[in-house]
Backbone as JSON Lines, residues from 0, in Angstrom:
{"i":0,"aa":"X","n":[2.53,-21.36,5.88],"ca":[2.5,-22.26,7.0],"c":[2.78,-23.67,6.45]}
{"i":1,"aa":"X","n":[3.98,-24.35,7.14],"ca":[4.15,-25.7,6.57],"c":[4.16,-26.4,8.27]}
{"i":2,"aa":"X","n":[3.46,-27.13,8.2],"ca":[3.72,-28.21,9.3],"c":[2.76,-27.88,10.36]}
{"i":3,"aa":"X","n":[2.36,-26.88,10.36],"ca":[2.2,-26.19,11.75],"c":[3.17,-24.64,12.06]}
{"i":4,"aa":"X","n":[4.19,-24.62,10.94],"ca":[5.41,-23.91,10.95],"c":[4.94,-22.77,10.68]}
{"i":5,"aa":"X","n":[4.93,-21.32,11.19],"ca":[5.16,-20.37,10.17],"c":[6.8,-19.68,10.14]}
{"i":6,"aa":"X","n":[6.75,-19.35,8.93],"ca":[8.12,-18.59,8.27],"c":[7.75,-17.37,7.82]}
{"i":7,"aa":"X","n":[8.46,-16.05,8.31],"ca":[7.96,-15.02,8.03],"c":[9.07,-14.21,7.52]}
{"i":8,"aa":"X","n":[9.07,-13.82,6.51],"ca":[10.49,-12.87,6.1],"c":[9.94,-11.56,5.98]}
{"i":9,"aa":"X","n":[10.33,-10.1,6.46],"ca":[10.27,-8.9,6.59],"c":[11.23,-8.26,5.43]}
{"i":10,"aa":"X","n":[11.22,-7.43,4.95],"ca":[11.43,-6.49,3.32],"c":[11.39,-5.11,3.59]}
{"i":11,"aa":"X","n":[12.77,-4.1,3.97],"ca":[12.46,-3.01,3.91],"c":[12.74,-2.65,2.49]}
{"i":12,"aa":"X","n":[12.34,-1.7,2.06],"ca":[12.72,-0.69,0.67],"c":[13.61,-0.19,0.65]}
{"i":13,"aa":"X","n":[14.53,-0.48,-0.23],"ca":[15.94,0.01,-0.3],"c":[15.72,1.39,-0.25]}
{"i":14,"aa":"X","n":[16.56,2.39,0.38],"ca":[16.7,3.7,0.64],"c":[17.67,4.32,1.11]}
{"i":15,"aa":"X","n":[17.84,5.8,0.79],"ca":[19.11,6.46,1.0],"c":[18.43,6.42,2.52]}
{"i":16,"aa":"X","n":[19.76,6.11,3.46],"ca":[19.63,6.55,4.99],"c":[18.9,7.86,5.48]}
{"i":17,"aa":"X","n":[19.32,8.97,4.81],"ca":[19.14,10.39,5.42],"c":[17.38,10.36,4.64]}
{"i":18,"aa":"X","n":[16.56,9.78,3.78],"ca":[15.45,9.72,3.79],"c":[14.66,8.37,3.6]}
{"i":19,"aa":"X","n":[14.59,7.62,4.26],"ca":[13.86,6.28,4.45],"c":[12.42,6.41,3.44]}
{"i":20,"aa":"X","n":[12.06,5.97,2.96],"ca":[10.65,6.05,2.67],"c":[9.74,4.14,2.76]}
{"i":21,"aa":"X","n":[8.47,4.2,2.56],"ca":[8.4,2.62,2.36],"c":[7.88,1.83,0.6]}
{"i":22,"aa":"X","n":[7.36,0.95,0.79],"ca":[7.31,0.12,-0.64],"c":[6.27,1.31,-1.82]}
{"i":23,"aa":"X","n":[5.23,1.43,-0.4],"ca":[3.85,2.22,-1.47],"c":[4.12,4.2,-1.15]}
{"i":24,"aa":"X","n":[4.75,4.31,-2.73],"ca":[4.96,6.26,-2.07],"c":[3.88,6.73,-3.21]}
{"i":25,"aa":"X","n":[3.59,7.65,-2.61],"ca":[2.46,8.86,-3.63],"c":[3.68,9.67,-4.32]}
{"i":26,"aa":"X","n":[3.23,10.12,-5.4],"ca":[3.76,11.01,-6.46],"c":[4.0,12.27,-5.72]}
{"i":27,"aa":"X","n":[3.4,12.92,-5.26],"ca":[3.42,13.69,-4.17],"c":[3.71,14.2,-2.75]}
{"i":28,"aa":"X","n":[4.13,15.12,-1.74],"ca":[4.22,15.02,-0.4],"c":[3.17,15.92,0.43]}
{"i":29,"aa":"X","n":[2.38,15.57,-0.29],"ca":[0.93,15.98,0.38],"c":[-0.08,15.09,1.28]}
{"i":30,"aa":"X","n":[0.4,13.78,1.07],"ca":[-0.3,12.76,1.65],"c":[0.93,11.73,1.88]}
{"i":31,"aa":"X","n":[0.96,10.68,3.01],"ca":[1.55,9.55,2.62],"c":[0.59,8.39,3.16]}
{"i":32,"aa":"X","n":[1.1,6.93,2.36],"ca":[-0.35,5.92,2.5],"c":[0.59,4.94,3.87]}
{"i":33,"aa":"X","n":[-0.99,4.56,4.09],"ca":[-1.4,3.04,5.59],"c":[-1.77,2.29,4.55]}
{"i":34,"aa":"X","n":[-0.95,0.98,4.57],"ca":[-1.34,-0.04,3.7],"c":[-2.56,-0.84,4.45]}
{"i":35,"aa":"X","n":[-3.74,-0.84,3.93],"ca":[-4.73,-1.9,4.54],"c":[-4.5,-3.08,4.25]}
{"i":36,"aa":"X","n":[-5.3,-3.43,3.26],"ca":[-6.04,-4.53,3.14],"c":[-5.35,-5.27,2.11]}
{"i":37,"aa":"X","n":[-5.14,-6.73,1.64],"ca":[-4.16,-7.17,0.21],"c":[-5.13,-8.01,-0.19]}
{"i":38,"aa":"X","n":[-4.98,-8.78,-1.29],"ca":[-5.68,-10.18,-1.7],"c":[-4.55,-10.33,-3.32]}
{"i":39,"aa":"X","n":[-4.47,-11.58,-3.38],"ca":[-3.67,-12.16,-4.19],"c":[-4.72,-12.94,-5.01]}
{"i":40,"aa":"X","n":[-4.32,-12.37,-6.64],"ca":[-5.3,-12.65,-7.44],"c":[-5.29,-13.08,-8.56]}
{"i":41,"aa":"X","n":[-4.71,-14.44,-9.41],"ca":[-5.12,-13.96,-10.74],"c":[-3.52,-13.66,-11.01]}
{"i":42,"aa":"X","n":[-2.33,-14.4,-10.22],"ca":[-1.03,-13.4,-10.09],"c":[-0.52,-12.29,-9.82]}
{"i":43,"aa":"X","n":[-1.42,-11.42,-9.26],"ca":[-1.63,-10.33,-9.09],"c":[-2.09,-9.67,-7.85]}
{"i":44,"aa":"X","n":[-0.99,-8.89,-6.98],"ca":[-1.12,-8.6,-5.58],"c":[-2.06,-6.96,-5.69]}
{"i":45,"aa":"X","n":[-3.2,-7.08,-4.89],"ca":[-3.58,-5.86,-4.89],"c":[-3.28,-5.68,-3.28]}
{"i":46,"aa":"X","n":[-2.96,-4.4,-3.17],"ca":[-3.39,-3.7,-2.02],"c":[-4.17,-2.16,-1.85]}
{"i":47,"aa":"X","n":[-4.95,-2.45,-0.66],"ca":[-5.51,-1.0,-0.66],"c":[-4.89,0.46,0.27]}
{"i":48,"aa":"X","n":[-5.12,1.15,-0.38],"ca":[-3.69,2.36,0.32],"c":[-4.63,3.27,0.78]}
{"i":49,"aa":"X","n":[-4.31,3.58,2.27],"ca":[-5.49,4.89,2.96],"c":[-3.97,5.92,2.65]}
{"i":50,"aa":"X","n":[-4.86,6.94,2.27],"ca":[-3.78,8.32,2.17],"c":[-4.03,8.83,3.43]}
{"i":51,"aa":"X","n":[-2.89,9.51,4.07],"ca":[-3.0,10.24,5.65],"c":[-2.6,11.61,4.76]}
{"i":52,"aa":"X","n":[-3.12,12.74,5.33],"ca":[-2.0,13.85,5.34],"c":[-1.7,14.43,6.79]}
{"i":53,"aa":"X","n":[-1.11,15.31,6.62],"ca":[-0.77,15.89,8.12],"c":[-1.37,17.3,8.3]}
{"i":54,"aa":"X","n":[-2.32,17.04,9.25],"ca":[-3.22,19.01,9.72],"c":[-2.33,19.3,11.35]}
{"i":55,"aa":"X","n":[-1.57,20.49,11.08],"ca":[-1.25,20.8,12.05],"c":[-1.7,20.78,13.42]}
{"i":56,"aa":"X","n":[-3.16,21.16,13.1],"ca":[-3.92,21.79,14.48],"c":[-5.02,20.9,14.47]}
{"i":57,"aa":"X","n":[-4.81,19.71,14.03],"ca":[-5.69,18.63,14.46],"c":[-5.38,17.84,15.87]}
{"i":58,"aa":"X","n":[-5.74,17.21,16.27],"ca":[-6.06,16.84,17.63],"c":[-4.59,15.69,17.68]}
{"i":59,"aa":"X","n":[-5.05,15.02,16.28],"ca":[-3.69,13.86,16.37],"c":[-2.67,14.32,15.53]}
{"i":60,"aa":"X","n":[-3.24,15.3,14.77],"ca":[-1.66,16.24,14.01],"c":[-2.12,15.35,12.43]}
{"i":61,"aa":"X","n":[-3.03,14.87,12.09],"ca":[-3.35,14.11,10.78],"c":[-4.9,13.72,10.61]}
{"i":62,"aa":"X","n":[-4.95,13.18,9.44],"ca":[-6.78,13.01,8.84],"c":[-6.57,12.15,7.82]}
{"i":63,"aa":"X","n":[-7.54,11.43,7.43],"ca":[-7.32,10.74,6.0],"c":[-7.75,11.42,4.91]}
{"i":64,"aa":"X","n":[-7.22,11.24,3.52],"ca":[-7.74,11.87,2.77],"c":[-7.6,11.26,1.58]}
{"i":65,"aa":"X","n":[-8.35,10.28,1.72],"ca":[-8.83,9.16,0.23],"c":[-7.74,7.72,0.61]}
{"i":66,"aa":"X","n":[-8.56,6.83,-0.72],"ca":[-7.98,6.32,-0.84],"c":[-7.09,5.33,-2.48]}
{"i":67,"aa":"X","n":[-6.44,4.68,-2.1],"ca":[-5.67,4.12,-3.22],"c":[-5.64,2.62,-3.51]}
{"i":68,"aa":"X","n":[-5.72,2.46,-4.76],"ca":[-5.29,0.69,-5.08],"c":[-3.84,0.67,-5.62]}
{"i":69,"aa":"X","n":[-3.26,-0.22,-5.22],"ca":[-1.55,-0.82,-5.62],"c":[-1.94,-2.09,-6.01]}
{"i":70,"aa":"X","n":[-1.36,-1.91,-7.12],"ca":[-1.45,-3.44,-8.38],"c":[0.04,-4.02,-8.59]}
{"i":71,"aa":"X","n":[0.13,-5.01,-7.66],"ca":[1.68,-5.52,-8.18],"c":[1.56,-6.78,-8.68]}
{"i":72,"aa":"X","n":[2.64,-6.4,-9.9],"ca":[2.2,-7.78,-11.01],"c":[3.39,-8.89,-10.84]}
{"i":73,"aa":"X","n":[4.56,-9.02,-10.31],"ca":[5.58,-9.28,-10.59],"c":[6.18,-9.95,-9.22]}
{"i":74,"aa":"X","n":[4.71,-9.96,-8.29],"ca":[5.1,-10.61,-7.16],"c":[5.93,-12.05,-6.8]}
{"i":75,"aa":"X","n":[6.57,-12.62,-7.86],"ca":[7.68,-13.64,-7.87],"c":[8.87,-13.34,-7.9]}
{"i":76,"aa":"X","n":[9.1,-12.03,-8.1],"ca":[10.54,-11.29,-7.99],"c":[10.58,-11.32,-6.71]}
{"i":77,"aa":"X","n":[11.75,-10.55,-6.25],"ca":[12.4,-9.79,-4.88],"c":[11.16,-8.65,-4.92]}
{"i":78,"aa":"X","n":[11.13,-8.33,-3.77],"ca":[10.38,-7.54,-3.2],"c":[11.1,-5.77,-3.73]}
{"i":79,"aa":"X","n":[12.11,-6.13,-3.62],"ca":[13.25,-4.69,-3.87],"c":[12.81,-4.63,-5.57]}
{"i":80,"aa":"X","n":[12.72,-5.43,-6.39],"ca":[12.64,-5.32,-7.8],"c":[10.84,-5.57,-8.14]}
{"i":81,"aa":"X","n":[10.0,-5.23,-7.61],"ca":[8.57,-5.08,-7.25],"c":[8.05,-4.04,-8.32]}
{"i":82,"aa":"X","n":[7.68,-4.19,-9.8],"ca":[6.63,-2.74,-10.1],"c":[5.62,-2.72,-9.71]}
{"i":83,"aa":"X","n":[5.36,-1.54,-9.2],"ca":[3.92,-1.02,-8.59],"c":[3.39,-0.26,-9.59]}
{"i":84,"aa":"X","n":[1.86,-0.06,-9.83],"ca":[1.14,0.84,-10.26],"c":[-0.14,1.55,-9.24]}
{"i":85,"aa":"X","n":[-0.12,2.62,-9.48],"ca":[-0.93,2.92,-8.16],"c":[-1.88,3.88,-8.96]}
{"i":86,"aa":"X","n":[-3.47,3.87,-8.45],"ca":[-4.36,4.27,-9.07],"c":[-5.17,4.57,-7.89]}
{"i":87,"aa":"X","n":[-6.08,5.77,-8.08],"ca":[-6.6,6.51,-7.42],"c":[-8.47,5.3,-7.16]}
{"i":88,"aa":"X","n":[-8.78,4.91,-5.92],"ca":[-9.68,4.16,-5.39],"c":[-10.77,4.69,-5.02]}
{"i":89,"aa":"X","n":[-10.63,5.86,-4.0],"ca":[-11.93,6.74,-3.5],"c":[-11.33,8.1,-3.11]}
{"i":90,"aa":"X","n":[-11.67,8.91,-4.17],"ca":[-11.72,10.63,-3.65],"c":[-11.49,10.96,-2.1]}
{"i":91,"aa":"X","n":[-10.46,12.17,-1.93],"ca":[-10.72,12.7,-0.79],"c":[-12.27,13.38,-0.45]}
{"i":92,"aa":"X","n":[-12.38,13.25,0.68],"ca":[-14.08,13.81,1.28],"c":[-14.85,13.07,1.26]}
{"i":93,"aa":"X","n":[-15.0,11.46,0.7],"ca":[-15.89,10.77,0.24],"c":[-16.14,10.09,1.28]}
{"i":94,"aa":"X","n":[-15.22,10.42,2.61],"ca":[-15.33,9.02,4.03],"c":[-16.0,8.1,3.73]}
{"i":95,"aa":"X","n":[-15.75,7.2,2.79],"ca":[-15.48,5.93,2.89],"c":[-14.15,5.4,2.37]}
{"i":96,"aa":"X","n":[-14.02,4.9,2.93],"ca":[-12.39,4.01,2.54],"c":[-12.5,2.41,2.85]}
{"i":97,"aa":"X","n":[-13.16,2.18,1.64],"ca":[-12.88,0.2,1.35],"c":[-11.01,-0.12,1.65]}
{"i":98,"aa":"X","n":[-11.44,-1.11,2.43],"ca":[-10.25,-1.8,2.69],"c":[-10.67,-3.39,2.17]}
{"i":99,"aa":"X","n":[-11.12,-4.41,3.21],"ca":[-11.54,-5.38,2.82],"c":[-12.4,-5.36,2.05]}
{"i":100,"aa":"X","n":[-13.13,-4.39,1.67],"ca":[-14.5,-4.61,0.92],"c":[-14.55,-4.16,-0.17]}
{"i":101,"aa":"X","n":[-12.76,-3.98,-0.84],"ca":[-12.69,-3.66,-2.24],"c":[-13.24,-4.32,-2.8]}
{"i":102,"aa":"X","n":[-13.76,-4.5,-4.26],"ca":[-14.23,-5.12,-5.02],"c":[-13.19,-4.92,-6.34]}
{"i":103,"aa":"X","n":[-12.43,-6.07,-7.14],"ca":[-11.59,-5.67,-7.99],"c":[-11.9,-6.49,-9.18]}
{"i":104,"aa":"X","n":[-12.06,-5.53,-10.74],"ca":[-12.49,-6.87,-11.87],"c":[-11.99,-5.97,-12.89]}
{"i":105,"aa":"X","n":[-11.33,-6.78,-13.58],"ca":[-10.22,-6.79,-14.46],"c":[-11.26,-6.97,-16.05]}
């Protein structure tokens, strides 16, 4: 915000057309993540990642199942040239999923 101004620039993830994906992917296609919560730290962007998977015969067709921290160090680059590291936050089954109320110490 400058002035009163805000300026907002939007960043998709470069991707082949016929499969789109976004910035934060799991190693896996058993789950994919809802980015919560961020805080900028220390140079250092964390965000917190809820894993969804998909249950057929669930009511909304999905459930959560844990969650994740994304550590990006390099947040002065392009967004497209971004390393991520992604590390496991809270076990599936554990229903809780910190978003704002991560606690992060280096």
């Amino acid at each position: 915000c400058e002035d009163g101004e805000w300026n907002l620039t939007y960043y998709i993830k470069d991707y082949d057309e016929s499969a789109p994906k976004g910035f934060f992917n799991p190693n896996t296609t058993d789950y994919f993540y809802w980015a919560l919560d961020g805080i900028y730290h220390k140079e250092t962007l964390w965000i917190t990642l809820l894993r969804i998977e998909f249950i057929p015969n669930n009511s909304l067709g999905f459930q959560t199942c844990g969650t994740d921290l994304a550590k990006v160090t390099n947040i002065d680059l392009d967004p497209q040239d971004w390393v991520i590291e992604i590390q496991e936050l809270v076990p599936n089954g554990t229903q809780a999923y910190p978003g704002a109320t991560a606690f992060i110490e280096e």
